[in-house]
Coordinates of C-alpha atoms and ligand atoms in Angstrom, one line a residue:
X1 CA -12.6 72.3 -64.8
X2 CA -9.1 71.3 -65.5
X3 CA -8.0 67.7 -65.8
X4 CA -5.6 65.6 -67.8
X5 CA -6.6 65.3 -71.5
X6 CA -5.8 61.7 -72.8
X7 CA -4.0 61.3 -76.2
X8 CA -5.0 58.5 -78.3
X9 CA -3.3 57.1 -81.4
X10 CA -5.5 55.5 -84.3
X11 CA -4.7 52.0 -83.1
X12 CA -7.9 50.0 -82.6
X13 CA -7.3 49.7 -78.8
X14 CA -7.0 53.4 -78.5
X15 CA -10.1 54.0 -80.6
X16 CA -12.0 51.7 -78.4
X17 CA -11.0 53.6 -75.4
X18 CA -11.9 56.9 -77.0
X19 CA -15.3 55.5 -77.9
X20 CA -15.9 54.2 -74.4
X21 CA -15.4 57.8 -73.0
X22 CA -17.9 59.0 -75.6
X23 CA -20.3 56.3 -74.3
X24 CA -19.6 57.4 -70.8
X25 CA -20.8 60.8 -71.6
X26 CA -17.3 62.5 -72.0
X27 CA -15.9 64.8 -74.7
X28 CA -13.3 63.4 -77.2
X29 CA -11.8 65.3 -80.1
X30 CA -11.1 63.3 -83.3
X31 CA -10.0 64.1 -86.9
X32 CA -12.4 64.2 -89.8
X33 CA -11.6 65.0 -93.5
X34 CA -12.5 68.7 -93.0
X35 CA -11.1 69.7 -89.4
X36 CA -10.9 68.0 -85.9
X37 CA -14.3 67.8 -84.2
X38 CA -15.1 67.8 -80.5
X39 CA -17.4 64.9 -80.0
X40 CA -20.0 63.9 -77.4
X41 CA -22.9 61.5 -77.4
X42 CA -25.6 63.4 -79.4
X43 CA -28.4 61.8 -77.6
X44 CA -27.3 62.8 -74.2
X45 CA -27.9 66.4 -73.3
X46 CA -25.4 66.5 -70.3
X47 CA -22.6 65.1 -72.5
X48 CA -23.5 67.7 -75.1
X49 CA -23.4 70.5 -72.5
X50 CA -19.7 69.6 -71.9
X51 CA -18.9 70.6 -75.4
X52 CA -20.4 74.1 -74.9
X53 CA -18.5 74.5 -71.7
X54 CA -15.2 73.3 -73.0
X55 CA -15.4 75.6 -76.2
X56 CA -17.0 78.5 -74.5
X57 CA -19.6 78.3 -77.3
X58 CA -22.7 80.4 -77.2
X59 CA -25.8 78.2 -76.5
X60 CA -27.6 79.6 -79.6
X61 CA -25.2 78.0 -82.0
X62 CA -26.4 74.5 -83.0
X63 CA -24.1 71.4 -83.4
X64 CA -23.7 69.1 -86.3
X65 CA -24.3 65.3 -85.6
X66 CA -22.0 62.9 -87.1
X67 CA -23.1 59.3 -88.0
X68 CA -21.0 56.2 -89.2
X69 CA -23.9 54.5 -91.2
X70 CA -26.5 56.1 -93.4
X71 CA -29.3 54.3 -91.7
X72 CA -28.5 56.0 -88.4
X73 CA -29.9 59.2 -89.8
X74 CA -33.5 57.8 -89.2
X75 CA -33.4 58.2 -85.4
X76 CA -32.4 62.0 -85.9
X77 CA -34.7 63.2 -88.6
X78 CA -38.4 62.9 -89.2
X79 CA -38.2 62.6 -92.9
X80 CA -35.8 62.8 -95.7
X81 CA -36.7 65.1 -98.8
X82 CA -35.8 63.8 -102.2
X83 CA -33.2 66.5 -102.5
X84 CA -31.6 65.2 -99.2
X85 CA -31.6 61.7 -100.5
X86 CA -29.8 62.6 -103.6
X87 CA -27.1 64.6 -101.7
X88 CA -26.6 61.6 -99.4
X89 CA -26.2 59.2 -102.5
X90 CA -23.6 61.6 -104.0
X91 CA -21.7 63.2 -101.2
X92 CA -21.8 61.0 -98.3
X93 CA -19.5 60.2 -96.7
X94 CA -18.0 63.6 -97.2
X95 CA -17.9 67.3 -96.2
X96 CA -21.7 68.1 -96.6
X97 CA -23.9 68.8 -93.6
X98 CA -27.6 68.5 -94.3
X99 CA -30.2 70.5 -92.3
X100 CA -33.2 68.3 -91.9
X101 CA -36.3 68.3 -89.6
X102 CA -35.4 66.6 -86.3
X103 CA -37.0 64.1 -84.1
X104 CA -37.6 64.4 -80.4
X105 CA -34.6 62.1 -79.8
X106 CA -32.3 65.0 -80.5
X107 CA -31.7 67.1 -77.3
X108 CA -32.6 70.8 -77.6
X109 CA -28.9 71.9 -76.9
X110 CA -27.8 70.1 -80.0
X111 CA -30.2 72.1 -82.2
X112 CA -30.2 75.3 -80.1
X113 CA -34.0 74.8 -79.8
X114 CA -34.6 74.8 -83.6
X115 CA -36.8 72.1 -85.1
X116 CA -34.0 71.1 -87.5
X117 CA -30.8 69.3 -87.1
X118 CA -27.5 69.2 -89.1
X119 CA -26.3 65.7 -89.9
X120 CA -23.2 64.5 -91.8
X121 CA -21.2 61.3 -92.4
X122 CA -17.5 62.2 -92.4
X123 CA -15.2 60.7 -95.1
X124 CA -12.4 59.7 -92.6
X125 CA -11.8 56.2 -91.5
X126 CA -10.7 57.3 -88.0
X127 CA -13.8 59.4 -87.4
X128 CA -16.1 56.6 -88.8
X129 CA -14.4 54.0 -86.5
X130 CA -14.8 56.2 -83.4
X131 CA -18.4 56.8 -84.2
X132 CA -19.3 53.3 -84.9
X133 CA -17.4 51.9 -81.8
X134 CA -19.2 54.5 -79.7
X135 CA -22.5 53.1 -81.0
X136 CA -24.3 56.5 -80.8
X137 CA -24.6 59.5 -83.1
X138 CA -21.8 62.0 -82.2
X139 CA -22.5 65.8 -81.9
X140 CA -19.3 67.6 -82.9
X141 CA -18.4 71.1 -83.6
X142 CA -15.0 72.1 -84.6
X143 CA -12.5 71.3 -81.7
X144 CA -11.4 74.9 -81.1
X145 CA -12.1 77.5 -78.4
X146 CA -15.0 79.6 -79.8
X147 CA -13.9 82.3 -82.0
X148 CA -10.5 80.7 -82.7
X149 CA -9.5 79.1 -86.0
X150 CA -10.7 75.5 -86.4
X151 CA -8.1 72.9 -85.6
X152 CA -6.5 70.9 -88.5
X153 CA -4.1 68.9 -86.2
X154 CA -4.3 67.4 -82.7
X155 CA -1.7 69.9 -81.6
X156 CA -4.2 72.7 -82.6
X157 CA -6.8 71.0 -80.4
X158 CA -4.5 70.7 -77.4
X159 CA -3.5 74.4 -77.8
X160 CA -7.0 75.4 -77.3
X161 CA -8.7 72.7 -75.1
X162 CA -6.0 70.7 -73.2
X163 CA -7.4 70.2 -69.7
X164 CA -10.8 70.9 -70.6
X165 CA -11.7 67.8 -72.5
X166 CA -11.3 64.0 -71.8
X167 CA -9.4 63.1 -74.9
X168 CA -8.1 63.6 -78.3
X169 CA -7.4 61.1 -81.0
X170 CA -4.3 62.1 -82.9
X171 CA -4.9 61.1 -86.6
X172 CA -2.4 63.6 -88.2
X173 CA -3.6 66.5 -90.4
X174 CA -7.2 66.8 -91.4
X175 CA -7.7 66.9 -95.3
X176 CA -9.8 69.6 -96.8
X177 CA -8.8 72.1 -94.0
X178 CA -12.1 74.1 -94.0
X179 CA -15.3 72.8 -92.5
X180 CA -18.2 71.0 -94.2
X181 CA -20.7 72.8 -96.4
X182 CA -23.9 73.3 -94.5
X183 CA -26.9 72.9 -96.9
X184 CA -30.5 73.5 -95.9
X185 CA -32.5 71.0 -97.8
X186 CA -35.8 71.8 -95.8
X187 CA -37.2 74.1 -98.5
X188 CA -38.0 73.9 -102.3
X189 CA -34.7 75.4 -103.3
X190 CA -31.6 74.1 -101.4
X191 CA -29.5 76.9 -99.7
X192 CA -25.9 77.0 -98.7
X193 CA -25.7 78.3 -95.1
X194 CA -22.0 77.9 -94.9
X195 CA -19.7 77.3 -97.9
X196 CA -17.3 74.3 -97.5
X197 CA -15.8 71.2 -98.9
X198 CA -18.6 70.4 -101.3
X199 CA -18.7 73.4 -103.6
X200 CA -21.7 75.3 -104.9
X201 CA -20.7 74.1 -108.5
X202 CA -20.7 70.4 -107.4
X203 CA -24.2 70.9 -105.8
X204 CA -25.6 72.6 -108.7
X205 CA -24.3 70.0 -111.1
X206 CA -26.4 67.5 -109.1
X207 CA -29.4 69.5 -107.9
X208 CA -29.8 72.4 -110.4
X209 CA -30.0 75.9 -109.0
X210 CA -28.7 76.3 -105.3
X211 CA -29.2 79.5 -103.4
X212 CA -26.4 81.0 -101.0
X213 CA -27.7 82.4 -97.7
X214 CA -27.9 86.2 -98.5
X215 CA -26.3 87.0 -95.2
X216 CA -23.0 85.5 -96.6
X217 CA -23.1 88.1 -99.3
X218 CA -23.7 90.9 -96.9
X219 CA -20.6 90.5 -95.1
X220 CA -18.6 91.6 -98.1
X221 CA -20.3 95.1 -98.0
X222 CA -19.1 95.9 -94.5
X223 CA -15.4 96.8 -95.3
X224 CA -13.3 98.1 -92.4
X225 CA -16.2 97.4 -90.0
X226 CA -14.6 96.4 -86.7
X227 CA -17.4 93.8 -86.7
X228 CA -16.4 92.3 -83.4
X229 CA -19.5 90.4 -83.1
X230 CA -18.9 88.7 -86.4
X231 CA -15.2 87.8 -85.8
X232 CA -14.5 84.1 -86.0
X233 CA -11.4 82.1 -86.9
X234 CA -9.6 85.1 -85.8
X235 CA -5.8 85.4 -85.0
X236 CA -4.9 87.6 -82.0
X237 CA -3.3 90.3 -84.2
X238 CA -5.5 92.6 -86.3
X239 CA -6.0 91.1 -89.8
X240 CA -6.9 93.1 -93.0
X241 CA -7.7 91.7 -96.4
X242 CA -6.2 93.7 -99.2
X243 CA -8.4 93.6 -102.4
X244 CA -8.3 95.2 -105.8
X245 CA -6.1 95.6 -108.8
X246 CA -3.4 97.4 -106.8
X247 CA -3.6 95.0 -103.8
X248 CA 0.0 93.9 -104.0
X249 CA 1.5 97.3 -104.3
X250 CA -0.7 98.4 -101.4
X251 CA 0.4 95.4 -99.3
X252 CA 4.0 96.2 -99.9
X253 CA 3.5 99.8 -98.9
X254 CA 1.5 98.9 -95.7
X255 CA 4.2 96.3 -94.7
X256 CA 7.1 98.8 -95.4
X257 CA 5.5 101.6 -93.3
X258 CA 4.0 99.4 -90.5
X259 CA 5.1 100.4 -87.0
X260 CA 3.8 97.1 -85.4
X261 CA 5.1 93.6 -85.8
X262 CA 3.7 92.7 -89.2
X263 CA 2.7 89.4 -90.8
X264 CA 1.7 88.7 -94.3
X265 CA -0.6 86.0 -95.5
X266 CA 0.2 85.4 -99.2
X267 CA 0.9 82.8 -102.0
X268 CA 4.1 81.2 -103.5
X269 CA 4.0 83.7 -106.3
X270 CA 4.2 86.8 -104.1
X271 CA 5.9 85.6 -100.9
X272 CA 9.3 87.3 -101.8
X273 CA 7.7 90.7 -102.1
X274 CA 7.7 91.4 -98.4
X275 CA 11.3 91.2 -97.1
X276 CA 10.7 93.5 -94.1
X277 CA 7.7 91.6 -92.6
X278 CA 8.4 89.8 -89.4
X279 CA 6.5 86.6 -90.6
X280 CA 5.5 85.7 -94.2
X281 CA 3.3 82.7 -94.7
X282 CA 2.5 81.3 -98.2
X283 CA -0.7 79.3 -98.6
X284 CA 0.8 77.7 -101.8
X285 CA 0.3 78.6 -105.4
X286 CA -2.6 80.9 -106.1
X287 CA -3.9 78.5 -108.7
X288 CA -4.1 75.7 -106.2
X289 CA -7.0 76.6 -104.0
X290 CA -7.3 73.2 -102.5
X291 CA -4.0 73.6 -100.8
X292 CA -4.7 77.2 -99.9
X293 CA -7.8 75.8 -97.9
X294 CA -5.8 73.0 -96.4
X295 CA -3.2 75.3 -95.0
X296 CA -5.4 78.3 -94.1
X297 CA -6.1 77.7 -90.3
X298 CA -2.6 76.5 -89.5
X299 CA -1.3 79.7 -91.1
X300 CA -3.6 81.9 -89.2
X301 CA -2.6 80.3 -85.9
X302 CA 1.1 80.6 -86.8
X303 CA 0.8 84.4 -86.5
X304 CA -0.2 84.1 -82.9
X305 CA 2.9 81.9 -82.3
X306 CA 5.1 84.8 -83.7
X307 CA 3.2 87.4 -81.7
X308 CA 2.3 89.2 -84.8
X309 CA 0.2 92.4 -84.2
X310 CA -1.0 93.3 -87.7
X311 CA -1.6 90.9 -90.6
X312 CA -2.2 91.9 -94.3
X313 CA -3.8 89.1 -96.3
X314 CA -4.2 88.5 -100.1
X315 CA -7.6 87.4 -101.3
X316 CA -8.7 84.7 -103.8
X317 CA -11.2 84.0 -106.5
X318 CA -14.6 82.9 -105.0
X319 CA -14.9 79.8 -107.3
X320 CA -15.1 76.3 -106.1
X321 CA -13.4 75.9 -102.7
X322 CA -12.4 79.6 -103.0
X323 CA -15.9 80.7 -101.8
X324 CA -15.2 78.8 -98.5
X325 CA -11.7 80.2 -98.3
X326 CA -12.8 83.8 -98.7
X327 CA -15.7 83.3 -96.2
X328 CA -13.3 82.1 -93.6
X329 CA -10.7 84.8 -94.4
X330 CA -13.4 87.6 -94.3
X331 CA -14.4 86.4 -90.8
X332 CA -10.8 86.0 -89.6
X333 CA -10.3 89.6 -90.6
X334 CA -13.5 90.7 -88.9
X335 CA -14.5 92.1 -92.3
X336 CA -11.7 94.6 -92.4
X337 CA -11.1 95.1 -96.0
X338 CA -8.6 97.6 -97.7
X339 CA -9.6 98.3 -101.3
X340 CA -6.7 99.2 -103.5
X341 CA -7.9 100.2 -107.0
Ligands
TXA1 O1 -16.6 70.1 -91.1 C1 -17.4 70.3 -90.2 O2 -18.6 70.6 -90.3 C2 -16.8 70.1 -88.8 C3 -16.5 68.8 -88.6 C4 -16.0 68.5 -87.1 O3 -17.4 67.9 -88.9 N1 -17.8 70.7 -87.8 C5 -18.1 71.9 -87.7 O4 -19.0 72.2 -86.5 O5 -17.6 72.9 -88.3 P1 -19.3 73.7 -86.2 O6 -20.1 73.6 -85.0 O7 -18.0 74.5 -86.0 O8 -20.1 74.4 -87.3 C6 -21.5 74.0 -87.4 C7 -22.2 74.9 -88.3 C8 -22.4 76.2 -87.6 O9 -22.4 77.3 -88.5 C9 -23.9 76.1 -87.2 O10 -24.7 77.3 -87.0 C10 -24.5 75.2 -88.3 O11 -23.4 74.3 -88.6 N2 -25.7 74.4 -88.0 C11 -25.8 73.3 -87.2 N3 -27.0 72.9 -87.0 C12 -27.8 73.8 -87.7 C13 -29.2 73.9 -87.9 N4 -30.1 73.1 -87.4 N5 -29.6 74.9 -88.8 C14 -28.7 75.8 -89.2 N6 -27.4 75.8 -89.1 C15 -26.9 74.8 -88.4
MG2 MG1 -16.6 75.9 -85.6

């Protein structure tokens, strides 16, 4: 279905209109501190279904439910383990999604039929206002077409979903730039299912040992795999990560000998090493991973705007937010890794 997508500012009157659309069972995209989300009333299965249709999202991928007040969690979850309570105290509002056992009030399409639900309270004034004005919990995946990089601006949202959603609130650039950390707190040891804005180090400081889903580690041992089924956040061109001690030399060689329109994803320190590339994007200084994260998805999208056919990307240390950055880069590259040692 194609129709006009309404654009809202962050003025109170606009946010009230956006919230009204949500209450009426429509889909509205809005900024959060991580990326833009595509919201719908989380308690209305038909509204939630519109999210899946607009995104082209597989129905087996559950959604995160966003709340504006901590007490709103009680209608969604059957109980809150002590670990989860600690996390809420320290990291909410913020980029941490907690996986908790869900109540019957949560429709099956939100949870993809699981008996758990992901909940978070975003640390973003506009998001909190929209959710509070809607008066319902808001299910919101990232507001991109499925498989594309998550949107960090309203323009990105419209690039993917214009005509397929009822509205978008333009609140400028999102902050962190990569999605929230998804933490399963239903077991004895908390487990990171997706690295994100709240780092493993931050969680371990509070909770003690935190596991990382072994499936995340496995991705790194599938180099050069076409891995179509795992591709996500992907540009239209083919992306390769270049890793190892000789990575920069190898990247220069690959760029010089490329017979396709070539792009480079790099850092301030190295951006001048590739004079023959058609499009060179720096994510900032290699020592400033927060900026690298904030710029990542816009950079990946920009290769499409320049119709780049092949992209070589630098890699980053996996400490702090670097774990999330490398997780997204590996997915964007469909796990194609060139080792240069
Ligand atoms: O930062 C974010 O988390 C953004 C903003 C909009 O809040 N949202 C977001 O949503 O990234 P989405 O749908 O793109 O990613 C949700 C992730 C998926 O990896 C999904 O599998 C996981 O959360 N997830 C949701 N519910 C889950 C559950 N019950 N069990 C396990 N994983 C779950
Ligand atoms: Mg997403």
